[in-house]
Coordinates of C-alpha atoms in Angstrom, one line a residue:
M1 CA 119.7 -68.1 -108.7
N2 CA 117.0 -67.4 -106.0
T3 CA 115.1 -64.3 -107.0
A4 CA 114.9 -62.9 -103.5
F5 CA 118.6 -63.6 -103.1
S6 CA 119.7 -61.7 -106.3
E7 CA 117.4 -58.8 -105.5
A8 CA 119.0 -58.4 -102.1
L9 CA 122.5 -58.3 -103.6
G10 CA 121.4 -56.0 -106.4
P11 CA 121.9 -52.7 -104.5
L12 CA 125.2 -53.9 -103.1
S13 CA 126.5 -54.9 -106.4
K14 CA 125.7 -51.3 -107.9
R15 CA 127.9 -49.8 -105.2
M16 CA 130.8 -52.2 -105.7
P17 CA 133.5 -50.9 -108.0
R18 CA 133.5 -52.6 -111.5
A19 CA 136.3 -55.0 -112.1
V20 CA 139.1 -53.8 -114.4
R21 CA 139.4 -55.9 -117.6
D22 CA 142.2 -56.0 -120.2
F23 CA 141.3 -56.0 -123.9
E24 CA 144.0 -56.7 -126.4
I25 CA 143.2 -54.3 -129.4
L26 CA 145.8 -55.3 -132.0
R27 CA 149.2 -56.8 -132.7
V28 CA 151.9 -55.8 -135.2
S29 CA 154.5 -58.2 -136.4
A30 CA 157.3 -57.1 -138.9
Q31 CA 161.0 -56.9 -139.7
L32 CA 163.1 -53.8 -139.9
D33 CA 164.4 -52.6 -143.2
G34 CA 168.0 -51.8 -144.0
E35 CA 171.1 -53.9 -144.4
D36 CA 173.0 -52.7 -141.3
Y37 CA 170.8 -54.7 -138.8
A38 CA 172.4 -53.2 -135.6
A39 CA 171.8 -49.6 -136.9
S40 CA 168.3 -50.4 -137.9
A41 CA 167.4 -51.9 -134.5
E42 CA 169.0 -48.8 -132.6
A43 CA 167.0 -46.4 -134.8
A44 CA 163.7 -48.1 -134.3
R45 CA 164.3 -48.2 -130.5
K46 CA 165.1 -44.5 -130.4
E47 CA 162.0 -43.9 -132.3
A48 CA 159.9 -45.9 -129.7
L49 CA 161.6 -43.8 -127.1
K50 CA 160.7 -40.5 -128.7
W51 CA 157.1 -41.6 -128.8
A52 CA 157.2 -42.7 -125.1
K53 CA 158.9 -39.5 -123.9
K54 CA 155.7 -37.5 -124.8
R55 CA 153.5 -39.7 -122.7
A56 CA 155.9 -40.5 -119.7
G57 CA 155.0 -37.5 -117.6
R58 CA 158.6 -36.7 -116.9
A59 CA 161.9 -36.8 -118.8
L60 CA 163.2 -40.2 -119.5
P61 CA 166.4 -41.2 -117.6
Q62 CA 169.7 -41.4 -119.3
A63 CA 169.5 -45.2 -119.0
A64 CA 166.6 -45.1 -121.5
W65 CA 168.6 -43.4 -124.1
D66 CA 171.5 -45.8 -123.5
L67 CA 168.9 -48.5 -124.3
Q68 CA 169.3 -50.1 -121.0
D69 CA 166.8 -51.2 -118.3
F70 CA 164.8 -48.4 -116.6
D71 CA 161.6 -48.0 -114.7
L72 CA 159.9 -44.7 -114.6
P73 CA 156.5 -44.6 -112.7
V74 CA 154.8 -41.2 -112.7
G75 CA 151.4 -40.6 -111.2
G76 CA 149.1 -43.1 -112.9
R77 CA 151.4 -43.9 -115.7
S78 CA 154.7 -45.8 -116.2
S79 CA 157.4 -46.4 -118.6
T80 CA 159.6 -49.5 -118.3
A81 CA 162.2 -51.1 -120.5
V82 CA 164.4 -54.1 -120.2
R83 CA 167.2 -55.5 -122.4
I84 CA 168.7 -58.9 -123.0
E85 CA 172.2 -58.6 -124.6
N86 CA 174.7 -61.5 -125.1
E87 CA 176.8 -63.0 -127.8
A88 CA 173.6 -64.8 -129.3
L89 CA 170.7 -62.4 -128.5
D90 CA 170.0 -58.7 -128.5
L91 CA 166.4 -58.0 -127.4
W92 CA 164.9 -54.7 -126.1
A93 CA 161.4 -54.4 -124.8
L94 CA 159.4 -51.3 -123.8
R95 CA 156.0 -51.0 -122.1
A96 CA 154.4 -47.7 -121.9
E97 CA 151.1 -47.1 -119.9
D98 CA 149.2 -43.9 -120.6
P99 CA 145.7 -42.9 -119.2
D100 CA 143.2 -42.1 -121.7
K101 CA 142.8 -38.3 -122.1
E102 CA 139.0 -38.3 -122.4
V103 CA 137.7 -41.4 -120.7
A104 CA 138.3 -41.8 -116.9
G105 CA 139.6 -45.2 -115.8
R106 CA 140.7 -46.2 -119.2
V107 CA 144.5 -47.0 -119.6
W108 CA 146.3 -47.8 -122.7
S109 CA 149.4 -50.1 -122.6
T110 CA 151.8 -50.3 -125.6
E111 CA 154.3 -53.2 -125.6
I112 CA 157.1 -53.0 -128.2
V113 CA 159.9 -55.6 -128.5
I114 CA 162.7 -55.0 -131.0
G115 CA 165.7 -57.3 -131.9
G116 CA 166.3 -61.1 -132.2
E117 CA 169.4 -63.2 -132.9
V118 CA 172.6 -61.3 -133.4
G119 CA 173.5 -61.2 -137.1
S120 CA 169.8 -61.6 -138.3
R121 CA 167.4 -59.1 -139.5
P122 CA 165.7 -57.6 -136.4
H123 CA 162.1 -58.2 -135.7
V124 CA 159.5 -55.9 -134.3
S125 CA 156.4 -56.9 -132.4
L126 CA 153.8 -54.5 -130.9
R127 CA 150.8 -55.0 -128.7
L128 CA 148.1 -52.5 -127.9
I129 CA 146.2 -53.3 -124.7
V130 CA 143.6 -51.3 -122.8
S131 CA 142.5 -51.7 -119.2
T132 CA 139.0 -50.4 -118.4
T133 CA 136.0 -50.8 -116.2
E134 CA 133.6 -49.8 -119.0
P135 CA 130.7 -52.3 -119.3
D136 CA 130.3 -51.6 -122.9
F137 CA 133.7 -50.9 -124.4
A138 CA 133.9 -50.0 -128.1
I139 CA 136.6 -48.1 -130.0
E140 CA 137.8 -47.7 -133.6
P141 CA 141.3 -49.3 -133.7
H142 CA 144.3 -47.3 -134.8
V143 CA 147.9 -48.5 -134.7
P144 CA 150.0 -46.5 -132.2
G145 CA 152.5 -43.8 -133.3
P146 CA 155.6 -45.9 -133.1
V147 CA 154.4 -48.0 -136.1
L148 CA 154.0 -45.1 -138.3
Q149 CA 157.4 -43.7 -137.1
M150 CA 159.3 -46.9 -137.8
I151 CA 157.5 -47.2 -141.2
E152 CA 159.0 -43.8 -142.0
A153 CA 162.5 -44.7 -140.7
P154 CA 164.1 -47.1 -140.6
G155 CA 161.3 -49.0 -142.5
L156 CA 159.3 -52.0 -141.9
I157 CA 158.8 -55.0 -144.1
R158 CA 156.5 -58.2 -144.0
G159 CA 156.9 -61.1 -146.2
A160 CA 159.8 -59.3 -148.1
R161 CA 157.4 -56.5 -149.1
Q162 CA 157.6 -53.0 -147.6
L163 CA 154.9 -51.8 -145.3
F164 CA 153.3 -48.3 -146.0
A165 CA 151.2 -45.9 -144.0
E166 CA 149.4 -44.8 -147.2
P167 CA 147.4 -46.4 -150.0
V168 CA 149.5 -47.9 -153.0
T169 CA 148.0 -47.2 -156.4
I170 CA 148.2 -49.7 -159.3
Q171 CA 149.6 -48.0 -162.3
T172 CA 150.0 -50.8 -165.1
E173 CA 148.5 -54.1 -166.1
N174 CA 151.7 -55.8 -164.9
D175 CA 151.2 -54.1 -161.5
A176 CA 147.6 -55.5 -161.5
E177 CA 148.9 -59.0 -162.4
D178 CA 151.4 -58.7 -159.5
L179 CA 148.6 -57.7 -157.1
C180 CA 146.7 -60.9 -158.3
D181 CA 149.6 -63.0 -157.6
H182 CA 150.1 -61.5 -154.1
L183 CA 146.4 -62.0 -153.4
E184 CA 146.9 -65.8 -154.1
D185 CA 150.2 -66.2 -152.5
G186 CA 150.0 -68.8 -149.9
G187 CA 152.8 -67.1 -147.8
R188 CA 150.8 -63.9 -147.5
R189 CA 150.1 -63.0 -143.8
L190 CA 148.4 -59.6 -144.0
P191 CA 144.9 -58.9 -145.4
I192 CA 144.7 -56.7 -148.5
F193 CA 141.9 -54.1 -148.9
V194 CA 141.4 -53.5 -152.6
V195 CA 139.5 -50.3 -153.4
A196 CA 138.4 -49.8 -157.1
V197 CA 138.5 -46.3 -158.3
P198 CA 135.0 -45.1 -159.7
E199 CA 134.5 -45.0 -163.4
G200 CA 135.6 -41.5 -164.9
G201 CA 138.7 -41.3 -162.5
G202 CA 136.8 -39.8 -159.6
K203 CA 137.9 -40.1 -155.9
P204 CA 137.2 -43.3 -154.0
H205 CA 134.1 -43.6 -152.0
I206 CA 136.0 -44.2 -148.8
N207 CA 138.8 -42.2 -147.1
T208 CA 141.7 -44.4 -148.1
A209 CA 144.3 -42.1 -146.6
V210 CA 142.7 -42.4 -143.1
L211 CA 142.2 -46.1 -143.5
A212 CA 145.8 -46.7 -144.6
K213 CA 147.2 -44.8 -141.6
A214 CA 144.9 -46.5 -139.1
V215 CA 145.7 -50.1 -140.3
A216 CA 149.5 -49.5 -141.1
G217 CA 151.3 -52.8 -140.4
L218 CA 148.0 -54.6 -140.0
A219 CA 146.8 -54.6 -143.7
R220 CA 147.8 -53.4 -147.1
I221 CA 145.4 -50.7 -149.0
V222 CA 145.6 -51.0 -152.7
L223 CA 143.8 -48.6 -155.2
V224 CA 142.9 -50.1 -158.6
P225 CA 142.0 -47.7 -161.4
A226 CA 138.6 -48.6 -163.1
E227 CA 140.4 -49.3 -166.4
L228 CA 142.5 -52.2 -164.7
T229 CA 139.8 -53.9 -162.6
W230 CA 139.2 -56.2 -165.6
V231 CA 142.5 -57.9 -164.7
L232 CA 141.0 -59.1 -161.4
T233 CA 137.7 -60.1 -162.9
K234 CA 139.5 -62.2 -165.6
R235 CA 141.7 -63.9 -163.0
F236 CA 139.1 -64.5 -160.3
G237 CA 135.7 -64.0 -161.9
K238 CA 133.3 -61.2 -161.1
Y239 CA 132.0 -62.8 -157.8
R240 CA 135.6 -62.7 -156.3
S241 CA 136.7 -59.5 -158.0
V242 CA 136.1 -55.8 -157.1
F243 CA 135.0 -53.0 -159.5
N244 CA 132.6 -50.0 -160.1
G245 CA 134.0 -48.1 -157.2
G246 CA 133.6 -50.9 -154.6
A247 CA 136.0 -52.2 -151.9
R248 CA 136.9 -55.7 -150.9
A249 CA 138.9 -57.2 -148.1
Y250 CA 140.9 -60.2 -149.2
L251 CA 141.9 -62.3 -146.3
R252 CA 145.0 -64.6 -146.3
G253 CA 144.3 -67.9 -147.9
F254 CA 142.4 -66.4 -150.8
S255 CA 142.3 -68.2 -154.2
A256 CA 140.3 -68.3 -157.4
A257 CA 138.3 -71.2 -156.0
D258 CA 137.7 -69.7 -152.5
D259 CA 134.2 -69.0 -151.0
P260 CA 133.7 -65.4 -152.3
F261 CA 131.5 -64.6 -149.2
R262 CA 134.5 -65.1 -146.9
H263 CA 136.2 -61.9 -148.4
R264 CA 133.8 -59.1 -147.6
L265 CA 132.7 -56.9 -150.5
F266 CA 131.4 -53.3 -150.1
L267 CA 129.4 -52.3 -153.2
E268 CA 129.5 -48.9 -154.7
A269 CA 125.7 -48.4 -154.1
D270 CA 126.2 -48.9 -150.4
L271 CA 129.3 -46.8 -150.2
R272 CA 127.5 -43.8 -151.9
K273 CA 124.8 -43.7 -149.2
T274 CA 125.1 -41.3 -146.4
G275 CA 127.6 -42.5 -143.9
G276 CA 128.3 -45.6 -146.2
G277 CA 132.0 -44.8 -146.7
S278 CA 132.7 -44.1 -143.1
A279 CA 130.9 -47.3 -142.1
C280 CA 133.1 -49.2 -144.5
V281 CA 136.4 -47.7 -143.0
R282 CA 135.2 -48.5 -139.5
S283 CA 134.5 -52.1 -140.5
L284 CA 137.8 -52.5 -142.3
R285 CA 139.6 -51.1 -139.2
A286 CA 138.0 -53.4 -136.9
L287 CA 138.6 -56.4 -139.3
A288 CA 142.3 -55.6 -139.6
A289 CA 142.7 -55.4 -135.7
E290 CA 140.8 -58.7 -135.2
V291 CA 142.9 -60.5 -137.8
S292 CA 146.1 -59.2 -136.4
I293 CA 145.2 -61.0 -133.0
S294 CA 143.7 -64.2 -134.5
E295 CA 146.4 -64.9 -137.0
T296 CA 149.5 -64.1 -134.9
R297 CA 150.9 -66.4 -132.3
L298 CA 152.0 -64.8 -128.9
G299 CA 155.3 -65.9 -127.9
K300 CA 156.5 -66.6 -131.5
D301 CA 155.2 -63.8 -133.9
V302 CA 154.6 -61.4 -131.1
L303 CA 156.4 -61.2 -127.8
D304 CA 154.7 -59.8 -124.6
F305 CA 156.7 -57.5 -122.3
A306 CA 156.1 -59.5 -119.2
A307 CA 157.8 -62.7 -120.7
V308 CA 160.9 -60.7 -121.9
R309 CA 161.1 -59.0 -118.4
T310 CA 161.0 -62.4 -116.6
A311 CA 163.7 -63.9 -119.0
S312 CA 165.9 -60.9 -118.4
R313 CA 165.6 -61.4 -114.6
K314 CA 166.4 -65.1 -114.9
L315 CA 169.5 -64.6 -117.0
R316 CA 170.8 -61.8 -114.7
K317 CA 170.3 -64.3 -111.7
T318 CA 172.1 -67.1 -113.5
D319 CA 175.0 -64.7 -114.4
L320 CA 175.4 -63.5 -110.8
S321 CA 175.4 -67.1 -109.7
N322 CA 178.1 -68.1 -112.0
Q323 CA 180.2 -65.1 -111.0
A324 CA 179.8 -65.9 -107.3
A325 CA 178.4 -62.6 -106.6
P326 CA 177.8 -61.4 -103.0
D327 CA 174.7 -62.9 -101.3
E328 CA 173.1 -59.4 -101.0
E329 CA 173.3 -58.9 -104.7
L330 CA 171.9 -62.4 -105.4
L331 CA 169.1 -61.8 -103.0
K332 CA 168.1 -58.5 -104.6
T333 CA 168.2 -60.1 -108.0
A334 CA 166.0 -63.1 -106.8
E335 CA 163.5 -60.6 -105.3
E336 CA 163.3 -58.8 -108.7
L337 CA 162.8 -62.2 -110.3
V338 CA 160.0 -63.1 -107.9
E339 CA 158.3 -59.6 -108.4
S340 CA 158.6 -60.0 -112.2
L341 CA 157.0 -63.4 -112.0
E342 CA 154.1 -62.1 -109.7
K343 CA 153.4 -59.2 -112.2
Q344 CA 153.5 -61.7 -115.2
I345 CA 150.9 -63.9 -113.4
E346 CA 148.7 -60.9 -112.5
E347 CA 148.9 -59.7 -116.1
K348 CA 148.0 -63.1 -117.5
D349 CA 145.1 -63.4 -115.2
K350 CA 143.7 -60.1 -116.5
E351 CA 144.4 -61.2 -120.0
I352 CA 142.4 -64.4 -119.4
N353 CA 139.5 -62.5 -117.9
G354 CA 139.4 -60.3 -121.1
Y355 CA 139.5 -63.5 -123.3
I356 CA 136.6 -65.0 -121.2
A357 CA 134.6 -61.7 -121.7
E358 CA 135.3 -61.9 -125.5
V359 CA 134.2 -65.6 -125.6
E360 CA 131.0 -64.6 -123.8
A361 CA 130.3 -61.8 -126.3
A362 CA 131.0 -64.1 -129.2
E363 CA 128.5 -66.6 -127.8
D364 CA 126.0 -63.9 -127.6
R365 CA 126.6 -63.0 -131.2
A366 CA 126.4 -66.5 -132.3
Q367 CA 123.0 -67.0 -130.5
A368 CA 121.7 -63.9 -132.1
A369 CA 122.8 -65.0 -135.5
E370 CA 121.2 -68.4 -135.0
Q371 CA 117.9 -66.7 -133.9
E372 CA 118.1 -64.6 -137.0
N373 CA 118.8 -67.6 -139.2
R374 CA 115.8 -69.4 -137.8
S375 CA 113.6 -66.4 -138.4
L376 CA 114.7 -66.1 -142.0
L377 CA 114.2 -69.9 -142.5
F378 CA 110.7 -69.6 -141.2
R379 CA 110.1 -66.6 -143.6
V380 CA 111.4 -68.7 -146.6
R381 CA 109.1 -71.5 -145.8
Q382 CA 106.2 -69.1 -145.4
L383 CA 106.8 -67.8 -148.9
Q384 CA 107.3 -71.3 -150.3
A385 CA 103.9 -72.2 -148.9
A386 CA 102.3 -69.1 -150.3
L387 CA 103.7 -69.9 -153.8
A388 CA 102.5 -73.5 -153.5
E389 CA 99.0 -72.3 -152.7
G390 CA 99.0 -70.0 -155.6
G391 CA 99.8 -72.8 -158.0
E392 CA 102.7 -73.2 -160.2
T393 CA 104.8 -70.2 -160.8
R394 CA 106.5 -69.6 -164.1
T395 CA 110.3 -69.9 -163.9
E396 CA 112.9 -68.9 -166.4
E397 CA 115.8 -71.0 -167.3
P398 CA 119.1 -69.1 -166.5
P399 CA 120.9 -68.1 -169.7
L400 CA 123.7 -70.5 -170.6
P401 CA 127.3 -69.0 -170.6
K402 CA 128.7 -68.0 -173.9
D403 CA 132.3 -69.1 -173.1
W404 CA 134.4 -71.0 -170.5
S405 CA 135.4 -67.7 -168.7
E406 CA 131.8 -67.2 -167.7
F407 CA 131.1 -70.8 -166.6
T408 CA 132.0 -70.7 -162.9
D409 CA 130.3 -67.2 -162.4
W410 CA 127.2 -68.7 -164.1
L411 CA 127.1 -71.7 -161.7
D412 CA 127.6 -69.5 -158.7
Q413 CA 124.7 -67.3 -159.7
S414 CA 122.3 -69.9 -161.0
Y415 CA 122.8 -72.9 -158.8
P416 CA 124.4 -71.7 -155.5
D417 CA 122.7 -74.3 -153.4
K418 CA 122.7 -77.2 -156.0
V419 CA 126.2 -77.5 -157.6
L420 CA 129.5 -77.3 -155.7
L421 CA 132.6 -77.2 -157.9
T422 CA 135.8 -78.5 -156.3
P423 CA 139.0 -76.2 -156.4
A424 CA 140.4 -78.6 -159.1
A425 CA 137.2 -78.3 -161.2
R426 CA 137.5 -74.5 -161.0
R427 CA 141.2 -74.6 -161.9
M428 CA 140.3 -76.8 -164.9
A429 CA 137.6 -74.4 -166.0
R430 CA 139.9 -71.3 -165.8
S431 CA 142.7 -73.1 -167.6
R432 CA 140.2 -74.0 -170.4
S433 CA 139.1 -70.5 -170.7
L434 CA 142.8 -69.3 -171.0
K435 CA 143.4 -71.7 -173.7
M436 CA 140.4 -70.5 -175.6
L437 CA 141.7 -67.0 -175.4
H438 CA 145.1 -68.1 -176.9
W439 CA 143.4 -69.8 -179.7

């Protein structure tokens, strides 16, 4: 751009209001617990309304408590719900907008959809979105209140396992083996944050209660006593295990042959530093929120409110046409459908702008990482040159492993850049070690 031109526009751009951008913070996808599906769905919807009532700015209309459509705009905030109910489908969706209590211009939008096919276990999906003009937006993600309320009653499940808002503590060796099975389960969808209890039975070095509440429905928090961490080490090797008061984030797709660096490990030495535990909790909260978006599909795992509202308007218009309703009623319904489509397009445009901003930020991070990599590579070459000028340096052969159970760890430590074991080879080495134990 011409320098004089950009300088002339500079003062004008500063006076112009900043564009509002939408950032999607997190997504929750789960099913409702309970054998009475209709009762569970109604209880969950009422919990969502209890939460929305506190932020609506005015009492919710009776239609809200009857679980029917309503629209309540109140001075900068709004609460809206729609319901699709017929012989095959019962879907209820709520969108609650709430201005931030501390930051001007920041508005939180929570979208909750509950229901599904009639006669099937109801699904729950939730999206947390923020609209803001802040140039540098940063928060510590936390699931909204309805998730915590629904975990309490009627209960949420994911992958046939119940969700909790508090850490689960391993009690027995069988529990530890079950945890290992779950970590390697190919059908697992949620990350598992495993925290090893320090030696001597002390408290964990991170606040697991705060973490579990913040990521309820996004990740599972498991505490492993020091005397049971050997189960994970025996199963996965020490480079994929967690022990000595550390913490590790096991992402979906983990296996005993997986790249250990993909599943972030927080060492006890780092957690014991001033602020180390808090930094770990912040990192895990951010990771859980990021994974909840990247590994769920919008329109399948999670439904957005705009799509449900538009579908509701279309069905209503079709029903009225089939019933040969008066022209005035048809016209009103058509206008509502057009308005719904316009709002959906507007929301999608803001969503796209938010994604573009995220892509630009990711590109900046990638460039910074590439620059750091080049700098480190240059430093390595400098050290290699210095060693070459100083003559031969004495090297020690790495000690050979004493048994097969140590073989893969020995390779990972001794020859990380020279030897690559295939997953099949790792499994063979592991099975050989287990056979040796049985002998």
